[in-house]
PDB file of C-alpha atoms in Angstrom:
ATOM      1  CA  MET A  12     264.235-117.879  98.924  1.00 80.00           C
ATOM      2  CA  ILE A  13     267.886-117.629 100.129  1.00 79.00           C
ATOM      3  CA  LYS A  14     267.754-117.297 103.890  1.00 82.00           C
ATOM      4  CA  GLU A  15     270.355-115.975 106.293  1.00 81.00           C
ATOM      5  CA  THR A  16     270.278-115.507 110.074  1.00 82.00           C
ATOM      6  CA  ALA A  17     271.061-111.754 111.154  1.00 85.00           C
ATOM      7  CA  THR A  18     271.169-109.843 114.221  1.00 87.00           C
ATOM      8  CA  VAL A  19     269.084-106.653 114.750  1.00 87.00           C
ATOM      9  CA  VAL A  20     271.407-103.711 115.408  1.00 89.00           C
ATOM     10  CA  ALA A  21     269.060-100.819 115.025  1.00 87.00           C
ATOM     11  CA  VAL A  22     265.215-100.207 115.033  1.00 87.00           C
ATOM     12  CA  ASN A  23     263.680 -96.967 113.770  1.00 86.00           C
ATOM     13  CA  GLY A  24     259.860 -97.409 113.569  1.00 82.00           C
ATOM     14  CA  ASP A  25     259.115 -99.787 110.731  1.00 82.00           C
ATOM     15  CA  THR A  26     262.731 -99.723 109.515  1.00 85.00           C
ATOM     16  CA  VAL A  27     265.257-102.282 110.907  1.00 87.00           C
ATOM     17  CA  THR A  28     268.991-102.559 110.384  1.00 87.00           C
ATOM     18  CA  VAL A  29     270.273-106.024 110.625  1.00 87.00           C
ATOM     19  CA  GLU A  30     273.881-107.377 110.592  1.00 86.00           C
ATOM     20  CA  ALA A  31     274.880-110.721 109.180  1.00 82.00           C
ATOM     21  CA  ALA A  32     278.225-112.515 109.160  1.00 77.00           C
ATOM     22  CA  ILE A  33     279.634-113.005 105.655  1.00 71.00           C
ATOM     23  CA  LYS A  34     280.576-116.690 105.116  1.00 65.00           C
ATOM     24  CA  SER A  35     283.391-117.619 103.014  1.00 60.00           C
ATOM     25  CA  THR A  36     283.884-120.989 101.242  1.00 60.00           C
ATOM     26  CA  CYS A  37     287.646-120.695 101.935  1.00 62.00           C
ATOM     27  CA  ASN A  38     287.289-121.707 105.466  1.00 59.00           C
ATOM     28  CA  ALA A  39     286.083-125.155 104.365  1.00 61.00           C
ATOM     29  CA  CYS A  40     288.740-125.630 101.684  1.00 69.00           C
ATOM     30  CA  GLN A  41     291.579-128.148 102.252  1.00 66.00           C
ATOM     31  CA  ALA A  42     294.055-125.885 100.371  1.00 65.00           C
ATOM     32  CA  GLN A  43     293.328-122.979 102.722  1.00 61.00           C
ATOM     33  CA  SER A  44     296.881-122.591 104.157  1.00 65.00           C
ATOM     34  CA  ASP A  45     298.487-122.698 100.624  1.00 70.00           C
ATOM     35  CA  CYS A  46     295.976-120.561  98.731  1.00 74.00           C
ATOM     36  CA  GLY A  47     296.617-116.826  98.082  1.00 69.00           C
ATOM     37  CA  THR A  48     293.016-116.287  97.420  1.00 67.00           C
ATOM     38  CA  GLY A  49     292.065-117.466 100.831  1.00 65.00           C
ATOM     39  CA  VAL A  50     294.800-115.239 102.552  1.00 66.00           C
ATOM     40  CA  ILE A  51     293.461-112.162 100.711  1.00 66.00           C
ATOM     41  CA  SER A  52     289.844-112.882 101.296  1.00 63.00           C
ATOM     42  CA  ARG A  53     290.581-113.324 105.164  1.00 63.00           C
ATOM     43  CA  ALA A  54     292.638-110.025 105.209  1.00 66.00           C
ATOM     44  CA  LEU A  55     290.528-107.710 103.072  1.00 65.00           C
ATOM     45  CA  ALA A  56     286.898-109.090 103.105  1.00 60.00           C
ATOM     46  CA  PRO A  57     284.571-107.441 105.599  1.00 62.00           C
ATOM     47  CA  LYS A  58     283.340-109.971 108.280  1.00 75.00           C
ATOM     48  CA  THR A  59     279.868-108.501 108.486  1.00 77.00           C
ATOM     49  CA  GLN A  60     277.231-106.735 106.347  1.00 78.00           C
ATOM     50  CA  GLN A  61     274.563-104.402 107.278  1.00 81.00           C
ATOM     51  CA  LEU A  62     271.095-104.255 105.604  1.00 80.00           C
ATOM     52  CA  THR A  63     268.248-101.927 106.226  1.00 82.00           C
ATOM     53  CA  LEU A  64     264.931-103.101 105.558  1.00 84.00           C
ATOM     54  CA  SER A  65     261.214-102.307 106.528  1.00 81.00           C
ATOM     55  CA  THR A  66     259.089-104.685 108.351  1.00 80.00           C
ATOM     56  CA  PRO A  67     255.736-104.633 110.262  1.00 80.00           C
ATOM     57  CA  MET A  68     257.160-107.239 112.760  1.00 80.00           C
ATOM     58  CA  PRO A  69     258.132-106.027 116.129  1.00 84.00           C
ATOM     59  CA  VAL A  70     261.757-106.700 116.853  1.00 85.00           C
ATOM     60  CA  ARG A  71     264.336-105.604 119.572  1.00 85.00           C
ATOM     61  CA  ILE A  72     267.990-104.732 119.241  1.00 87.00           C
ATOM     62  CA  GLY A  73     270.124-107.902 119.588  1.00 87.00           C
ATOM     63  CA  GLN A  74     267.360-110.217 118.444  1.00 87.00           C
ATOM     64  CA  GLU A  75     268.216-112.865 115.833  1.00 88.00           C
ATOM     65  CA  VAL A  76     266.055-112.777 112.765  1.00 87.00           C
ATOM     66  CA  THR A  77     265.815-114.629 109.569  1.00 85.00           C
ATOM     67  CA  VAL A  78     266.263-112.474 106.400  1.00 83.00           C
ATOM     68  CA  GLY A  79     265.491-113.696 102.849  1.00 82.00           C
ATOM     69  CA  ILE A  80     266.103-112.687  99.262  1.00 79.00           C
ATOM     70  CA  PRO A  81     264.128-114.291  96.489  1.00 76.00           C
ATOM     71  CA  GLU A  82     266.454-116.426  94.092  1.00 78.00           C
ATOM     72  CA  ALA A  83     264.739-115.021  91.074  1.00 76.00           C
ATOM     73  CA  GLY A  84     265.853-111.599  91.937  1.00 74.00           C
ATOM     74  CA  ILE A  85     269.371-112.613  92.393  1.00 76.00           C
ATOM     75  CA  LEU A  86     269.475-114.567  89.218  1.00 81.00           C
ATOM     76  CA  SER A  87     267.968-111.803  87.045  1.00 79.00           C
ATOM     77  CA  ALA A  88     270.255-109.192  88.661  1.00 78.00           C
ATOM     78  CA  SER A  89     273.239-111.383  87.816  1.00 81.00           C
ATOM     79  CA  VAL A  90     272.169-111.722  84.219  1.00 84.00           C
ATOM     80  CA  TRP A  91     271.798-107.866  83.905  1.00 84.00           C
ATOM     81  CA  LEU A  92     274.985-107.061  85.687  1.00 83.00           C
ATOM     82  CA  TYR A  93     277.328-109.737  84.257  1.00 87.00           C
ATOM     83  CA  LEU A  94     275.975-111.009  81.055  1.00 91.00           C
ATOM     84  CA  LEU A  95     274.573-107.945  79.297  1.00 92.00           C
ATOM     85  CA  PRO A  96     277.806-105.881  79.859  1.00 92.00           C
ATOM     86  CA  LEU A  97     279.827-108.852  78.399  1.00 94.00           C
ATOM     87  CA  ILE A  98     277.633-109.043  75.318  1.00 95.00           C
ATOM     88  CA  ALA A  99     277.920-105.247  75.030  1.00 94.00           C
ATOM     89  CA  PHE A 100     281.699-105.531  75.090  1.00 95.00           C
ATOM     90  CA  ILE A 101     281.911-108.348  72.560  1.00 95.00           C
ATOM     91  CA  GLY A 102     279.520-106.570  70.193  1.00 95.00           C
ATOM     92  CA  ALA A 103     281.341-103.160  70.561  1.00 95.00           C
ATOM     93  CA  TYR A 104     284.718-104.833  70.171  1.00 94.00           C
ATOM     94  CA  SER A 105     283.584-106.554  66.983  1.00 93.00           C
ATOM     95  CA  LEU A 106     281.966-103.356  65.531  1.00 93.00           C
ATOM     96  CA  SER A 107     285.164-101.305  66.489  1.00 91.00           C
ATOM     97  CA  ILE A 108     287.512-103.995  64.759  1.00 90.00           C
ATOM     98  CA  SER A 109     285.379-103.916  61.600  1.00 89.00           C
ATOM     99  CA  LEU A 110     285.339 -99.992  61.568  1.00 89.00           C
ATOM    100  CA  LEU A 111     288.975 -99.597  62.313  1.00 86.00           C
ATOM    101  CA  SER A 112     290.097-102.243  59.745  1.00 83.00           C
ATOM    102  CA  SER A 113     289.683 -99.599  57.010  1.00 82.00           C
ATOM    103  CA  THR A 114     291.766 -97.018  58.778  1.00 83.00           C
ATOM    104  CA  ALA A 115     295.438 -96.875  59.863  1.00 77.00           C
ATOM    105  CA  PHE A 116     294.505 -98.061  63.318  1.00 75.00           C
ATOM    106  CA  THR A 117     294.489-101.785  62.696  1.00 75.00           C
ATOM    107  CA  HIS A 118     296.007-102.966  65.929  1.00 79.00           C
ATOM    108  CA  GLU A 119     293.439-104.686  68.375  1.00 81.00           C
ATOM    109  CA  LEU A 120     294.285-102.386  71.174  1.00 84.00           C
ATOM    110  CA  TRP A 121     292.615 -99.389  69.371  1.00 85.00           C
ATOM    111  CA  ALA A 122     289.303-101.328  69.514  1.00 88.00           C
ATOM    112  CA  MET A 123     289.644-101.761  73.416  1.00 91.00           C
ATOM    113  CA  LEU A 124     288.952 -98.046  74.055  1.00 91.00           C
ATOM    114  CA  PRO A 125     285.599 -97.637  72.609  1.00 92.00           C
ATOM    115  CA  SER A 126     284.650-101.198  73.793  1.00 94.00           C
ATOM    116  CA  GLY A 127     285.735-100.369  77.283  1.00 93.00           C
ATOM    117  CA  LEU A 128     283.699 -97.189  77.310  1.00 95.00           C
ATOM    118  CA  ILE A 129     280.577 -98.696  75.926  1.00 95.00           C
ATOM    119  CA  THR A 130     280.879-101.562  78.445  1.00 94.00           C
ATOM    120  CA  PHE A 131     281.345 -99.082  81.344  1.00 95.00           C
ATOM    121  CA  PHE A 132     278.298 -96.954  80.213  1.00 95.00           C
ATOM    122  CA  THR A 133     276.217-100.246  79.723  1.00 94.00           C
ATOM    123  CA  TYR A 134     276.960-101.253  83.302  1.00 91.00           C
ATOM    124  CA  LYS A 135     276.227 -97.893  84.815  1.00 92.00           C
ATOM    125  CA  LEU A 136     272.917 -97.799  82.826  1.00 91.00           C
ATOM    126  CA  ILE A 137     271.931-101.344  83.998  1.00 88.00           C
ATOM    127  CA  ALA A 138     272.978-100.469  87.626  1.00 84.00           C
ATOM    128  CA  TYR A 139     270.829 -97.388  87.567  1.00 86.00           C
ATOM    129  CA  LYS A 140     267.836 -99.320  86.118  1.00 83.00           C
ATOM    130  CA  LEU A 141     268.081-102.056  88.727  1.00 78.00           C
ATOM    131  CA  HIS A 142     268.467 -99.495  91.554  1.00 75.00           C
ATOM    132  CA  ARG A 143     265.424 -97.269  90.368  1.00 74.00           C
ATOM    133  CA  VAL A 144     262.919 -99.550  88.591  1.00 64.00           C
ATOM    134  CA  GLU A 145     263.161-102.937  90.274  1.00 57.00           C
ATOM    135  CA  ARG A 146     264.245-102.115  93.843  1.00 60.00           C
ATOM    136  CA  THR A 147     261.406-104.233  95.463  1.00 62.00           C
ATOM    137  CA  LYS A 148     262.269-107.335  93.419  1.00 65.00           C
ATOM    138  CA  TYR A 149     265.688-107.415  94.961  1.00 64.00           C
ATOM    139  CA  GLN A 150     264.844-106.066  98.399  1.00 72.00           C
ATOM    140  CA  PRO A 151     265.531-108.468 101.256  1.00 73.00           C
ATOM    141  CA  VAL A 152     262.555-109.226 103.539  1.00 74.00           C
ATOM    142  CA  LEU A 153     262.343-110.090 107.191  1.00 71.00           C
ATOM    143  CA  LEU A 154     260.956-113.710 107.305  1.00 76.00           C
ATOM    144  CA  SER A 155     260.827-114.604 110.993  1.00 75.00           C
ATOM    145  CA  GLN A 156     262.329-113.854 114.325  1.00 73.00           C
ATOM    146  CA  GLN A 157     263.839-116.363 116.692  1.00 74.00           C
ATOM    147  CA  GLU A 158     262.490-116.751 120.123  1.00 66.00           C
ATOM    148  CA  HIS A 159     265.865-116.792 121.986  1.00 57.00           C
ATOM    149  CA  SER A 160     268.103-113.879 121.054  1.00 45.00           C
ATOM    150  CA  ALA A 161     271.618-113.376 122.018  1.00 48.00           C
ATOM    151  CA  VAL A 162     270.649-110.680 124.554  1.00 49.00           C
ATOM    152  CA  GLU A 163     268.409-113.089 126.609  1.00 48.00           C
ATOM    153  CA  ARG A 164     271.045-115.842 126.849  1.00 46.00           C
TER     154      ARG A 164
END
């Protein structure tokens, strides 16, 4: 279980909205001042992220809680969203090259158009499947609440 500390920002019955700070590894890197990636991530990346989840635990606005997401869910979602579209692209590109080799369109760029379209639709189909069918597998859960919140200090 991957755990993160978050702050409750809204409570609506059994639904809780929490806000967590996004941590970047760029802050710990020694090449931070010379790296373009670090500059871009500090300038463009959002500093916080909000999640809405349901919980039977009573919480208050401003209270710090621990939110968890199962590792298995993150790993399987990563395979679905990264590996399968890559396989679809390679397969579609190979098939396009072999089909186009018998025509006048023998340049490799002509195979990119159908490969890109198939990869895009594969990604959209996988995203739809993950959103509709396996929503509970990837849903963050409220694990615990801390006794001392930022409001009480």
